[in-house]
mmCIF file of C-alpha atoms in Angstrom:
data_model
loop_
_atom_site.group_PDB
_atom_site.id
_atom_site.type_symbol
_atom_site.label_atom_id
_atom_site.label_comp_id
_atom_site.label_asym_id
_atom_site.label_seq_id
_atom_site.Cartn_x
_atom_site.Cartn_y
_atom_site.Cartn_z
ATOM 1 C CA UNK Q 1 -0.963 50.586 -102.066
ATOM 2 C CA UNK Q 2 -2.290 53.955 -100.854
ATOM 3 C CA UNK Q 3 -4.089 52.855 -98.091
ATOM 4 C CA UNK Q 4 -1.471 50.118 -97.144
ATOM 5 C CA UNK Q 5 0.632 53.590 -96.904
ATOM 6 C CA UNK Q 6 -1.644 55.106 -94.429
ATOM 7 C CA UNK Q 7 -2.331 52.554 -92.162
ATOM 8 C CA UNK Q 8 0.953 51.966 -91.985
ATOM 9 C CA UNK Q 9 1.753 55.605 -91.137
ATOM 10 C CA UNK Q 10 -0.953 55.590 -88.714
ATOM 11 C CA UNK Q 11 0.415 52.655 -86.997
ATOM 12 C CA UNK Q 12 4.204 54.375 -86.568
ATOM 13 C CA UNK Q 13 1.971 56.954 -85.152
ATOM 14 C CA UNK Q 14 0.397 55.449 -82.506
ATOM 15 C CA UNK Q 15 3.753 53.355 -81.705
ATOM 16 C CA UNK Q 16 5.290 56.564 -81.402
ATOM 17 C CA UNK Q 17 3.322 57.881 -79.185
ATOM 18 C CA UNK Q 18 3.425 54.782 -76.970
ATOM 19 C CA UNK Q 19 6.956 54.484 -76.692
ATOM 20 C CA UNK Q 20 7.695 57.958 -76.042
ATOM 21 C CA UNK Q 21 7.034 57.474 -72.104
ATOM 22 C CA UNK Q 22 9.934 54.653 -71.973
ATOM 23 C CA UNK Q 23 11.874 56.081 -74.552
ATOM 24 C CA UNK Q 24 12.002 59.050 -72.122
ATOM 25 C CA UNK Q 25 13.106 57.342 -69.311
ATOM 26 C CA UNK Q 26 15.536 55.545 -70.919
ATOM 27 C CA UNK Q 27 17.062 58.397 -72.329
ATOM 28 C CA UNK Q 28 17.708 60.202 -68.795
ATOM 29 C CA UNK Q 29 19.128 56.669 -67.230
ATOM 30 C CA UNK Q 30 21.054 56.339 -69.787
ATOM 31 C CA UNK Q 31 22.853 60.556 -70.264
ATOM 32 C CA UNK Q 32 23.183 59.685 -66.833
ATOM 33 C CA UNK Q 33 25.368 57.043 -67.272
ATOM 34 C CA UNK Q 34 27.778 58.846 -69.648
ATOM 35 C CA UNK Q 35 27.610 61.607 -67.643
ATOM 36 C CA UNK Q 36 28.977 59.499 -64.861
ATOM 37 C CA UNK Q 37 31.406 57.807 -67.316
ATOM 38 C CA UNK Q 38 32.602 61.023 -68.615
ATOM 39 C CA UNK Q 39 33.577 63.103 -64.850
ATOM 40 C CA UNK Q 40 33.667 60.286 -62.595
ATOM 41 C CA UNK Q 41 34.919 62.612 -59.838
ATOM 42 C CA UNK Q 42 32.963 65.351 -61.084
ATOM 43 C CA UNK Q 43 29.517 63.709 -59.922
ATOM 44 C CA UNK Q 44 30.631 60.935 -57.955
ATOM 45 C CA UNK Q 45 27.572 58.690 -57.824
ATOM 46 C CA UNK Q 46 24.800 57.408 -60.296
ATOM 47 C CA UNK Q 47 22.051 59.318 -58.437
ATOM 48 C CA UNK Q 48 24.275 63.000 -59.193
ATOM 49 C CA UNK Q 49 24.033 61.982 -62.500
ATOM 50 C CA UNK Q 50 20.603 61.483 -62.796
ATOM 51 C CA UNK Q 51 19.862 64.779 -60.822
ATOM 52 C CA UNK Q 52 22.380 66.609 -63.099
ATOM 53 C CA UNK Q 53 20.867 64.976 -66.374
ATOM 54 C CA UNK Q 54 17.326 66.499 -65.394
ATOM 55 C CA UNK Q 55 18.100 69.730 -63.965
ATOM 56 C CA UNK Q 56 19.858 70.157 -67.282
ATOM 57 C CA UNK Q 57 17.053 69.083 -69.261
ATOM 58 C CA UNK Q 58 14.738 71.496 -67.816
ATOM 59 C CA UNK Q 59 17.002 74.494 -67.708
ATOM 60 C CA UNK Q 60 16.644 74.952 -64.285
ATOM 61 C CA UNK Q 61 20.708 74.618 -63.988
ATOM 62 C CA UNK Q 62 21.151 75.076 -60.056
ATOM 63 C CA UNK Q 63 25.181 75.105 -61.043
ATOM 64 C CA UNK Q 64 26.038 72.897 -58.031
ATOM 65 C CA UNK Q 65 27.615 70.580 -60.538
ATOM 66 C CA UNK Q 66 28.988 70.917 -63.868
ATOM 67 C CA UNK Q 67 31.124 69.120 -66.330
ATOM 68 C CA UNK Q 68 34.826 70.429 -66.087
ATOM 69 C CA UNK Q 69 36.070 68.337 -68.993
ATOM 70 C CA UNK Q 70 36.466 68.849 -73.157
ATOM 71 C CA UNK Q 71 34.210 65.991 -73.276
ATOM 72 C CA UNK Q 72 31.897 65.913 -70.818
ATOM 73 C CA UNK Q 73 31.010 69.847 -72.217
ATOM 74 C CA UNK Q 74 30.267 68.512 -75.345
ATOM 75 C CA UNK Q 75 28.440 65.631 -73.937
ATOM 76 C CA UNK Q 76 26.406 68.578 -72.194
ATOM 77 C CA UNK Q 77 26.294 70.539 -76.034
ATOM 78 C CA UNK Q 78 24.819 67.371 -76.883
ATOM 79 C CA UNK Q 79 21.782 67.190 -74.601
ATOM 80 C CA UNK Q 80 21.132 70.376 -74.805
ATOM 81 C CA UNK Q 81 20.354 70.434 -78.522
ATOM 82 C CA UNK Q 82 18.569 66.680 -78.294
ATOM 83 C CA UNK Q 83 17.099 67.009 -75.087
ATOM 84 C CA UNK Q 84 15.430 69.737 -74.464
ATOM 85 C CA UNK Q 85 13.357 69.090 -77.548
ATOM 86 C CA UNK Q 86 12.396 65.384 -75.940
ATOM 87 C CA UNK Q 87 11.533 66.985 -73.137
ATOM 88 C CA UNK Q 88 9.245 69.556 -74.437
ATOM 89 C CA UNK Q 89 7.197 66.964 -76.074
ATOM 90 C CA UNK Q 90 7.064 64.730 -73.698
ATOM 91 C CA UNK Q 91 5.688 67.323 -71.243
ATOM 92 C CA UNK Q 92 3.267 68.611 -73.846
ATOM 93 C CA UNK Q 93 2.434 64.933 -74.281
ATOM 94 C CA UNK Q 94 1.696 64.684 -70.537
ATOM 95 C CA UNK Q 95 -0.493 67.929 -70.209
ATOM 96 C CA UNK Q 96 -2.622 66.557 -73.571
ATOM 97 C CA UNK Q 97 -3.231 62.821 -71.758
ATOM 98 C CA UNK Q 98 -4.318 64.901 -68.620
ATOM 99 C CA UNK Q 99 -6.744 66.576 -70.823
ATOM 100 C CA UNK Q 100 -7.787 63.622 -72.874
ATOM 101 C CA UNK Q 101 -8.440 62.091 -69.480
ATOM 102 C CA UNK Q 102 -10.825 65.043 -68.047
ATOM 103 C CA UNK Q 103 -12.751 64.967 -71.014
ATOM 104 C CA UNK Q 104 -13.478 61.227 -70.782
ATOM 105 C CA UNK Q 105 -14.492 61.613 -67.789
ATOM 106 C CA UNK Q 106 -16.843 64.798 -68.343
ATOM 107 C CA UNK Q 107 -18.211 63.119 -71.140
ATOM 108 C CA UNK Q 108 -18.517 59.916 -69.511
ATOM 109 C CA UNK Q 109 -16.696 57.658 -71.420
ATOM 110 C CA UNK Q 110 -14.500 56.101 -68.751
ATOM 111 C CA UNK Q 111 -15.684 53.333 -66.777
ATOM 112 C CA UNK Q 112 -16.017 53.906 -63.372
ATOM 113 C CA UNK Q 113 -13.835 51.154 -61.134
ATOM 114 C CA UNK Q 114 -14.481 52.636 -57.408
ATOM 115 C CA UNK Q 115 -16.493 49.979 -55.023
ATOM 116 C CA UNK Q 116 -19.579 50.878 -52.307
ATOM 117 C CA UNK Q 117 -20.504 53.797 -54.846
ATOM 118 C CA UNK Q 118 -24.345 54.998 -55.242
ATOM 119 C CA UNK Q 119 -26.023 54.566 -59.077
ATOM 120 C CA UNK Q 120 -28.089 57.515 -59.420
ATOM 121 C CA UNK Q 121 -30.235 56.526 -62.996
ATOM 122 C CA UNK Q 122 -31.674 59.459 -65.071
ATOM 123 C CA UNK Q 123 -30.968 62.912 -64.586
ATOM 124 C CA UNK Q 124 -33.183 65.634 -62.941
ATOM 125 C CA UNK Q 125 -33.366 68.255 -60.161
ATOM 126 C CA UNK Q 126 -34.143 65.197 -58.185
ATOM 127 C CA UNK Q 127 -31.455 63.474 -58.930
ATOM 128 C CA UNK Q 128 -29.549 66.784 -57.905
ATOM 129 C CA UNK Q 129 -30.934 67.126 -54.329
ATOM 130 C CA UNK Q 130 -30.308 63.350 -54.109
ATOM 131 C CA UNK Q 131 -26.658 63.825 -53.870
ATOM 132 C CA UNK Q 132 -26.524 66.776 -52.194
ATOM 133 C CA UNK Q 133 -28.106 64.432 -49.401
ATOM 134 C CA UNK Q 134 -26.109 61.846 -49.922
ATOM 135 C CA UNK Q 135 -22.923 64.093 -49.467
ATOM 136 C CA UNK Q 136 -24.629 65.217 -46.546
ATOM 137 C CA UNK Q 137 -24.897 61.832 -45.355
ATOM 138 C CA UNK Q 138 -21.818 60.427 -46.397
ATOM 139 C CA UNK Q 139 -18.668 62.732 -47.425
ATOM 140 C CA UNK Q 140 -16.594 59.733 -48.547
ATOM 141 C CA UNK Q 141 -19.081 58.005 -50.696
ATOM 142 C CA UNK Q 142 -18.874 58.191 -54.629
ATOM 143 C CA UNK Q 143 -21.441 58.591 -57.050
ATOM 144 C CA UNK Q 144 -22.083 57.603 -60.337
ATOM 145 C CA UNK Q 145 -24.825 59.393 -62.544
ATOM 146 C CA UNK Q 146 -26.351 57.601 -66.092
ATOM 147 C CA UNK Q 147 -27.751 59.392 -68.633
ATOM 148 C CA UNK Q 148 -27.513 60.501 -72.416
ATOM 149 C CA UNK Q 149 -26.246 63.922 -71.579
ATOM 150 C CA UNK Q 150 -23.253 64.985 -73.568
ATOM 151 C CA UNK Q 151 -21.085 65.707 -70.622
ATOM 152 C CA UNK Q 152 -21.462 65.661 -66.967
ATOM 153 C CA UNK Q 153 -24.529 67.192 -65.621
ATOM 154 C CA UNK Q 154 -23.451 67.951 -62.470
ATOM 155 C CA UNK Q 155 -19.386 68.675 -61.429
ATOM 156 C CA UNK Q 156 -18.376 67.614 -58.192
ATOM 157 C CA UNK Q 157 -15.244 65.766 -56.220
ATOM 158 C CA UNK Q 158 -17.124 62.714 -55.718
ATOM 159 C CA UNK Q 159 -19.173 62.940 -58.833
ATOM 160 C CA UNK Q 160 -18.738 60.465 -61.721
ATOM 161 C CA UNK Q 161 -20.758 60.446 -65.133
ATOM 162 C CA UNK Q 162 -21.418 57.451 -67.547
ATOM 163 C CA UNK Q 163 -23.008 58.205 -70.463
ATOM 164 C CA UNK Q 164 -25.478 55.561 -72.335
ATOM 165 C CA UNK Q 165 -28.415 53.554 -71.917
ATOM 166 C CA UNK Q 166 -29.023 52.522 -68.408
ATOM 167 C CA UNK Q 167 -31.325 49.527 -69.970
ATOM 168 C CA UNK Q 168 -28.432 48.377 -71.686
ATOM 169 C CA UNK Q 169 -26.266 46.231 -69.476
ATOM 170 C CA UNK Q 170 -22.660 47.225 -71.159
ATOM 171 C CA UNK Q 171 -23.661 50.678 -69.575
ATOM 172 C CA UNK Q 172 -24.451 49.651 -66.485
ATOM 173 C CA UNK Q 173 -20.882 47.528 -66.391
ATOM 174 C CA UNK Q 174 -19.501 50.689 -66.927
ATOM 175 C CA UNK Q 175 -20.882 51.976 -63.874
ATOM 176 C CA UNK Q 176 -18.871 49.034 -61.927
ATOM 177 C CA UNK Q 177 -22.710 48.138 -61.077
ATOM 178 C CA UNK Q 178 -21.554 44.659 -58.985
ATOM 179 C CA UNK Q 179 -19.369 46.450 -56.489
ATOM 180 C CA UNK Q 180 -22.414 48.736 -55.677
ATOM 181 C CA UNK Q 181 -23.933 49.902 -52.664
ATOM 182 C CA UNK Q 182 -27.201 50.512 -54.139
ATOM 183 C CA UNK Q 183 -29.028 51.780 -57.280
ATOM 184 C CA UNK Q 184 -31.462 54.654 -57.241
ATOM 185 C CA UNK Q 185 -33.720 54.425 -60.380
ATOM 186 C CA UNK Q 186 -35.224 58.009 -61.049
ATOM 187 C CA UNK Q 187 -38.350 58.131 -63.768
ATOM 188 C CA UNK Q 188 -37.355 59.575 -66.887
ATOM 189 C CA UNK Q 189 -37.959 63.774 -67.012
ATOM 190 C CA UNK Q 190 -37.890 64.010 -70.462
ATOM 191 C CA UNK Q 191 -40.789 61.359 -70.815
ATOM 192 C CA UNK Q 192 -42.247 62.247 -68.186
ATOM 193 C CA UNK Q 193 -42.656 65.880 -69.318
ATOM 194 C CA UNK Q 194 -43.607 64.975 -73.288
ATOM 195 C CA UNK Q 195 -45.795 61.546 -72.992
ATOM 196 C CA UNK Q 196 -47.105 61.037 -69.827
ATOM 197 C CA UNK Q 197 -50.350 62.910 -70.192
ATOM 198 C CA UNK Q 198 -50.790 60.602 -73.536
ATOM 199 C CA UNK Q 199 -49.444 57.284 -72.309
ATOM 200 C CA UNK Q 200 -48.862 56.643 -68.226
ATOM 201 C CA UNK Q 201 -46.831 53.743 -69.027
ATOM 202 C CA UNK Q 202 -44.121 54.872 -71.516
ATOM 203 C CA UNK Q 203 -42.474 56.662 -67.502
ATOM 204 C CA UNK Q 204 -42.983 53.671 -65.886
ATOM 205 C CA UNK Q 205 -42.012 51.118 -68.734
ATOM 206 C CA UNK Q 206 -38.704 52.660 -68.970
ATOM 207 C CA UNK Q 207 -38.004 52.279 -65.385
ATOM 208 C CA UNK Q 208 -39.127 48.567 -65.619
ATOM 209 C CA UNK Q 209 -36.646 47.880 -68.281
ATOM 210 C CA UNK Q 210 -34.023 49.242 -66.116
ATOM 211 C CA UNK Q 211 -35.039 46.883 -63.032
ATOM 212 C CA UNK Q 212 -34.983 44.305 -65.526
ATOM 213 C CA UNK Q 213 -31.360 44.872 -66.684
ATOM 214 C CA UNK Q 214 -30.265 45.110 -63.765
ATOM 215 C CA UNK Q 215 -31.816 42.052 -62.138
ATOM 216 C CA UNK Q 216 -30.846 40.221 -65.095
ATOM 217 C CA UNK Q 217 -26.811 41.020 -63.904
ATOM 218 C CA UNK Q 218 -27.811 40.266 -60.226
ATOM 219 C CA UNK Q 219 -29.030 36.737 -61.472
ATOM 220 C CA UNK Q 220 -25.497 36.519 -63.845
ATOM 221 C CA UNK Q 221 -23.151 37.234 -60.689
ATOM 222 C CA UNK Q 222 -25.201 35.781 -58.379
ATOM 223 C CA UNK Q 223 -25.001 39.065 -55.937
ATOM 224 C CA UNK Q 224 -27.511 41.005 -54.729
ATOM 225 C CA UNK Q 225 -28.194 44.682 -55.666
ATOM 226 C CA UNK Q 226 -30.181 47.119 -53.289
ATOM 227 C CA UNK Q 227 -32.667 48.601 -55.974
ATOM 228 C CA UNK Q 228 -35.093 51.484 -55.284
ATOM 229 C CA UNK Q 229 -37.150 52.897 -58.261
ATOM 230 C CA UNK Q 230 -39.082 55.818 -58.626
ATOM 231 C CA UNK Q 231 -42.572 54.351 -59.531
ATOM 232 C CA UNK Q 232 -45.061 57.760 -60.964
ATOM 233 C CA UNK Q 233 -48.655 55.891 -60.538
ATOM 234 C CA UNK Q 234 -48.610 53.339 -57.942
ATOM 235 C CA UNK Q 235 -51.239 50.941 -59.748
ATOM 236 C CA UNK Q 236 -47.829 50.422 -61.652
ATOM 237 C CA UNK Q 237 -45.925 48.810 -58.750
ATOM 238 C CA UNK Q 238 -47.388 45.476 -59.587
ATOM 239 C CA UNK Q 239 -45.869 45.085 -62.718
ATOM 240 C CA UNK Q 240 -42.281 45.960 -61.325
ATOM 241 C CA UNK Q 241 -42.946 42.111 -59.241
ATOM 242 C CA UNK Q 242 -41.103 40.063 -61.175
ATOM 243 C CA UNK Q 243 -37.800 42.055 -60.935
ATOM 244 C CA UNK Q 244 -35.859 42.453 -57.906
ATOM 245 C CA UNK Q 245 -36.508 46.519 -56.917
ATOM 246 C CA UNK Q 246 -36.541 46.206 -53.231
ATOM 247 C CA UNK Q 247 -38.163 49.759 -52.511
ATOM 248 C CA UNK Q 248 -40.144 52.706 -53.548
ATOM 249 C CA UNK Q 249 -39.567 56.080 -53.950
ATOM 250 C CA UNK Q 250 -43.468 57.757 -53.557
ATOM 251 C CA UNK Q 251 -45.254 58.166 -56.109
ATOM 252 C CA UNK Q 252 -47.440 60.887 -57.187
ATOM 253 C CA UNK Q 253 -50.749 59.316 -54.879
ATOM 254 C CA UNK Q 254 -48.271 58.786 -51.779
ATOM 255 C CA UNK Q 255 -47.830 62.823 -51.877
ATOM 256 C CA UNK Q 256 -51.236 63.633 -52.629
ATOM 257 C CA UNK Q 257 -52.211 61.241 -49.340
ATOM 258 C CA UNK Q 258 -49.347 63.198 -47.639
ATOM 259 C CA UNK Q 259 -50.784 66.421 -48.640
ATOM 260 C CA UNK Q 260 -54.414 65.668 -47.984
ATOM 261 C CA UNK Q 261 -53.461 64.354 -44.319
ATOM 262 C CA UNK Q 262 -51.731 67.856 -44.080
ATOM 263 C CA UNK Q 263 -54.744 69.647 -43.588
ATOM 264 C CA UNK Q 264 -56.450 67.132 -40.992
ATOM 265 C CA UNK Q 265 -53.135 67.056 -38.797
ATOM 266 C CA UNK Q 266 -51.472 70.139 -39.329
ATOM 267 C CA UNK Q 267 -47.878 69.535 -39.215
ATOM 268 C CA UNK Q 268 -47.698 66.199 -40.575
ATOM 269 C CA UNK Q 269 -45.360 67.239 -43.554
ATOM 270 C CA UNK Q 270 -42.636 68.772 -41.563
ATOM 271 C CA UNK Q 271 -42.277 65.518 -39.731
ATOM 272 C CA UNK Q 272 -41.955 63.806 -43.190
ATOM 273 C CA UNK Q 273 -39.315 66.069 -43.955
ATOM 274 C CA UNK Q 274 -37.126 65.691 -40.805
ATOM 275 C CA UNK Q 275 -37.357 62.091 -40.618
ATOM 276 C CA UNK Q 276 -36.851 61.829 -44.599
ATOM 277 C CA UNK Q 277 -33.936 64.702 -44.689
ATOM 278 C CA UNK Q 278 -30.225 64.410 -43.048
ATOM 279 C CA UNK Q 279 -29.993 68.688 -42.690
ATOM 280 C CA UNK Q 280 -32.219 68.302 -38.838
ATOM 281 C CA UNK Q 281 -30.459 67.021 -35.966
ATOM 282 C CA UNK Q 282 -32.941 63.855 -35.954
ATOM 283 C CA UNK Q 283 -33.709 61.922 -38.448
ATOM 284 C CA UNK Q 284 -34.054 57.213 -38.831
ATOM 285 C CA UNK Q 285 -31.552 55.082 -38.755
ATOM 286 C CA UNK Q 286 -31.265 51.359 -39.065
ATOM 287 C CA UNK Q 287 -29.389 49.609 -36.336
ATOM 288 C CA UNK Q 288 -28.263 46.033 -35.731
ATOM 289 C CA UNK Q 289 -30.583 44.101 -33.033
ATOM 290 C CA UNK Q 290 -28.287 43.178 -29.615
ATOM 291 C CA UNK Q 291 -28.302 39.901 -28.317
ATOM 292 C CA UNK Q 292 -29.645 40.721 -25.067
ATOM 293 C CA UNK Q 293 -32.441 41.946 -26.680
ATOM 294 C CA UNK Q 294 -35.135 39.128 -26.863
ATOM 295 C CA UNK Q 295 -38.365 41.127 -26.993
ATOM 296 C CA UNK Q 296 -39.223 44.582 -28.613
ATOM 297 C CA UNK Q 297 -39.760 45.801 -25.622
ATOM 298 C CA UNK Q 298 -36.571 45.047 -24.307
ATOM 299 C CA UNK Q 299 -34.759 46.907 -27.299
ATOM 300 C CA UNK Q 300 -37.340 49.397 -26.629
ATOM 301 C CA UNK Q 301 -36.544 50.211 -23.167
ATOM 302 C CA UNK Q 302 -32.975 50.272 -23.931
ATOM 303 C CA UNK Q 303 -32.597 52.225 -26.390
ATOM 304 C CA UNK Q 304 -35.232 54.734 -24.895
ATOM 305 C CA UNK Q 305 -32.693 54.704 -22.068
ATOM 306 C CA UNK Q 306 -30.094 56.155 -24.553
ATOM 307 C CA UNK Q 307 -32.501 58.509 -26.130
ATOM 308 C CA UNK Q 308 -33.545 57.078 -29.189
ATOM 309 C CA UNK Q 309 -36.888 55.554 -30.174
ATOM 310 C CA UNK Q 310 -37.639 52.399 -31.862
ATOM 311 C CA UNK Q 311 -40.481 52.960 -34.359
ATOM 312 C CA UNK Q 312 -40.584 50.020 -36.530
ATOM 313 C CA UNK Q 313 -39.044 46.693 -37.576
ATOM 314 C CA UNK Q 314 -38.473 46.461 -41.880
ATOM 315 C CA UNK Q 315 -42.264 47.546 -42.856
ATOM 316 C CA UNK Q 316 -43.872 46.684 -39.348
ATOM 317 C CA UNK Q 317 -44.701 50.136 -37.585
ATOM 318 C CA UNK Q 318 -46.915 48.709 -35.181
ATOM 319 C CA UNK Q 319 -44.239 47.248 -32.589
ATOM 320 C CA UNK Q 320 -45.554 49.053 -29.992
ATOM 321 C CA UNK Q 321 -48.439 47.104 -29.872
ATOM 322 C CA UNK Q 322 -46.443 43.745 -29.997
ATOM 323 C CA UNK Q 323 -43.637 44.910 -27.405
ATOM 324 C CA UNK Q 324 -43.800 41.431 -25.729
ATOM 325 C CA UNK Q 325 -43.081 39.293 -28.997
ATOM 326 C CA UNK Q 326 -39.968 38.103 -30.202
ATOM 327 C CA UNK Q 327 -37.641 39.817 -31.936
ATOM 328 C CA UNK Q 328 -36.803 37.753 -35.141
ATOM 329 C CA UNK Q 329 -33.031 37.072 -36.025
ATOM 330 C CA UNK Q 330 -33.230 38.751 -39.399
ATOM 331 C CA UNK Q 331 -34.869 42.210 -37.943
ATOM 332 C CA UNK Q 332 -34.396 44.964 -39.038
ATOM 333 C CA UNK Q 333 -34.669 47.544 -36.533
ATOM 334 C CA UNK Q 334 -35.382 51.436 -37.337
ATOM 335 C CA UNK Q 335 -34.606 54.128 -34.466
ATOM 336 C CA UNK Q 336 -34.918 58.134 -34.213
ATOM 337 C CA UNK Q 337 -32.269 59.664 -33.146
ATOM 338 C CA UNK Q 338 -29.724 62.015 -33.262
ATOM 339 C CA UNK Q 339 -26.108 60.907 -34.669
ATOM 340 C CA UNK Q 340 -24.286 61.531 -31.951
ATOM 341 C CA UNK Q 341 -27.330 59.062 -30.066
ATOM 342 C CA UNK Q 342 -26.731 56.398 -33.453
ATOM 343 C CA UNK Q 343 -23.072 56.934 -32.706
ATOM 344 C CA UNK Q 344 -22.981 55.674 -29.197
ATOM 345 C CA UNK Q 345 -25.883 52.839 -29.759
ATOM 346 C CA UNK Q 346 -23.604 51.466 -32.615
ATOM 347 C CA UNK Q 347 -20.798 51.568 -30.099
ATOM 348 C CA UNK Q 348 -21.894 49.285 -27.725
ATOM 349 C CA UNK Q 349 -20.742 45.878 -27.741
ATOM 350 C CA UNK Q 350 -23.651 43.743 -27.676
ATOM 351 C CA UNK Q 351 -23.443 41.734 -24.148
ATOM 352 C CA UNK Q 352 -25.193 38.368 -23.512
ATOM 353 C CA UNK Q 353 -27.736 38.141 -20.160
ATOM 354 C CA UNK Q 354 -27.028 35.908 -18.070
ATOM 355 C CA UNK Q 355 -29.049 32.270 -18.004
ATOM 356 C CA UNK Q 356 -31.390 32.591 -14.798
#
């Protein structure tokens, strides 16, 4: 009987605080309304009311209009003593859902519902510099962070946190993953930092059962998801071939190679860094191929003409040697440039030449 009590209580609770919003409402509509009833000529129209009713309740009380009546000065007794009350709690109700709200969202509890966003997987100060290029990039574009923390790693205006377990696929719902732009799969600092020296694949394997979740939803919806995964030891890469990750961030061997060739071509790393980074003025860019382009040399010329360079097409970085062969219809062409350069390339309306 006790606990049929409670429940019960806690139910009246919870309706109580559901139908306070429309109980609030209806309360001002209808004060209004006897208000109106009360001094017809006093407030003339419905809306006067209403504006009277809540200037009243929030003893602001301009004094533009007042009841002039025995009744309609005990109607205003009236909501005094009820009113102000209602409305104290219902702002106090307002400012604690506000609250309630910022600290799902800190805490990463609320599910994330934006479209074109960026997944950023597994916290570090990689995953920091990450957006700060991608805001760099892109000012309008959201991202969404996964990880265990308690609350939000990282607070910015475009910044949203889920917390979970990004190889769990009710997480990575809650990231809105199927209206993504793209996932970026960072290897797992805390692992990386406590096991790796013991076991190379405990990094690695966690990053592989991530790819697999997620190719697992692209297979459910039937959509494709741009995946790139940080892989630490690149004899590893193999194993990530039955799941859909469609790039690579470089692994440890890539940077040592990148480091090594540093000292035989001095220089080399800056101009990883400016074509990698969005803070020089040039940096790659993919743009679409133009009809009138049927060769790479063609698109070469052209675009050399506007002052960008065409270095490679997807993977292929030799094009310069195969200028006179087709371009393909599904290329994917890469230019340096400068944005204002990207700007006015992606400008151009592609024209047909003519038939000779």
């Amino acid at each position: 009987m006790l606990m049929y009590l409670k429940r019960s209580l806690y139910y009246l609770v919870k309706l109580r605080d559901r139908l306070l919003y429309p109980f609030v409402i209806l309360y001002i509509l209808f004060a209004a309304y006897i208000a109106l009833y009360l001094e017809p000529e006093t407030f003339e129209t419905y809306l006067t009311a209403i504006y009277w009713v809540l200037t009243t309740l929030a003893t602001v009380g301009f004094g533009d209009y007042a009841p002039v009546t025995i009744q309609g000065k005990v109607f205003t007794i009236f909501l005094y003593i009820s009113g102000i009350g209602l409305i104290s709690v219902f702002i106090g109700k307002s400012i604690k859902s506000v609250y309630l709200l910022d600290k799902l969202k800190v805490g990463g509890k609320m599910k994330y519902t934006g479209k074109n966003h960026i997944i950023l997987i597994g916290w570090s100060d990689k995953s920091e510099l990450a957006i700060k290029e991608i805001l760099k990039s892109d000012k309008t574009i959201d991202v969404v962070i996964i990880d265990d923390w308690e609350t939000a790693p990282m607070v910015e205006k475009q910044l949203y946190y889920i917390r979970g377990d990004a190889t769990d696929e009710e997480t990575l719902y809650q990231a809105n993953l199927p209206e993504a732009k793209g996932v970026i799969i960072f290897a797992d600092q805390i692992t990386q930092d406590n096991f790796a020296s013991k076991d190379p694949l405990l990094v690695d394997g966690k990053t592989l059962l991530i790819a697999t979740a997620i190719t697992s939803i692209e297979e459910k919806i039937n959509i494709p998801i741009h995946v790139t995964a940080e892989v630490i030891y690149q004899k590893h890469i193999r194993l990530f071939q039955r799941v859909k990750v469609d790039e690579f961030i470089p692994t440890q061997e890539m940077i040592s190679h990148a480091a090594v060739r540093s000292l035989f071509s001095h220089g080399v790393t800056n101009m990883y860094s400016e074509l990698m980074s969005s803070q020089y003025e040039e940096a790659m860019y993919e743009i679409p191929k133009h009809e009138e382009w049927k060769t790479y040399r063609d698109a070469f010329a052209d675009l050399l003409n506007q002052g960008a360079t065409l270095v490679a097409d997807r993977g292929n970085l030799h094009i310069n040697r195969q200028l006179d062969n087709s371009i393909p219809e599904d290329a994917q062409l890469f230019v340096i440039c400068d944005k204002e350069t990207l700007s006015k390339i992606n400008s151009v309306q592609p024209q047909k030449l003519p038939e000779k």
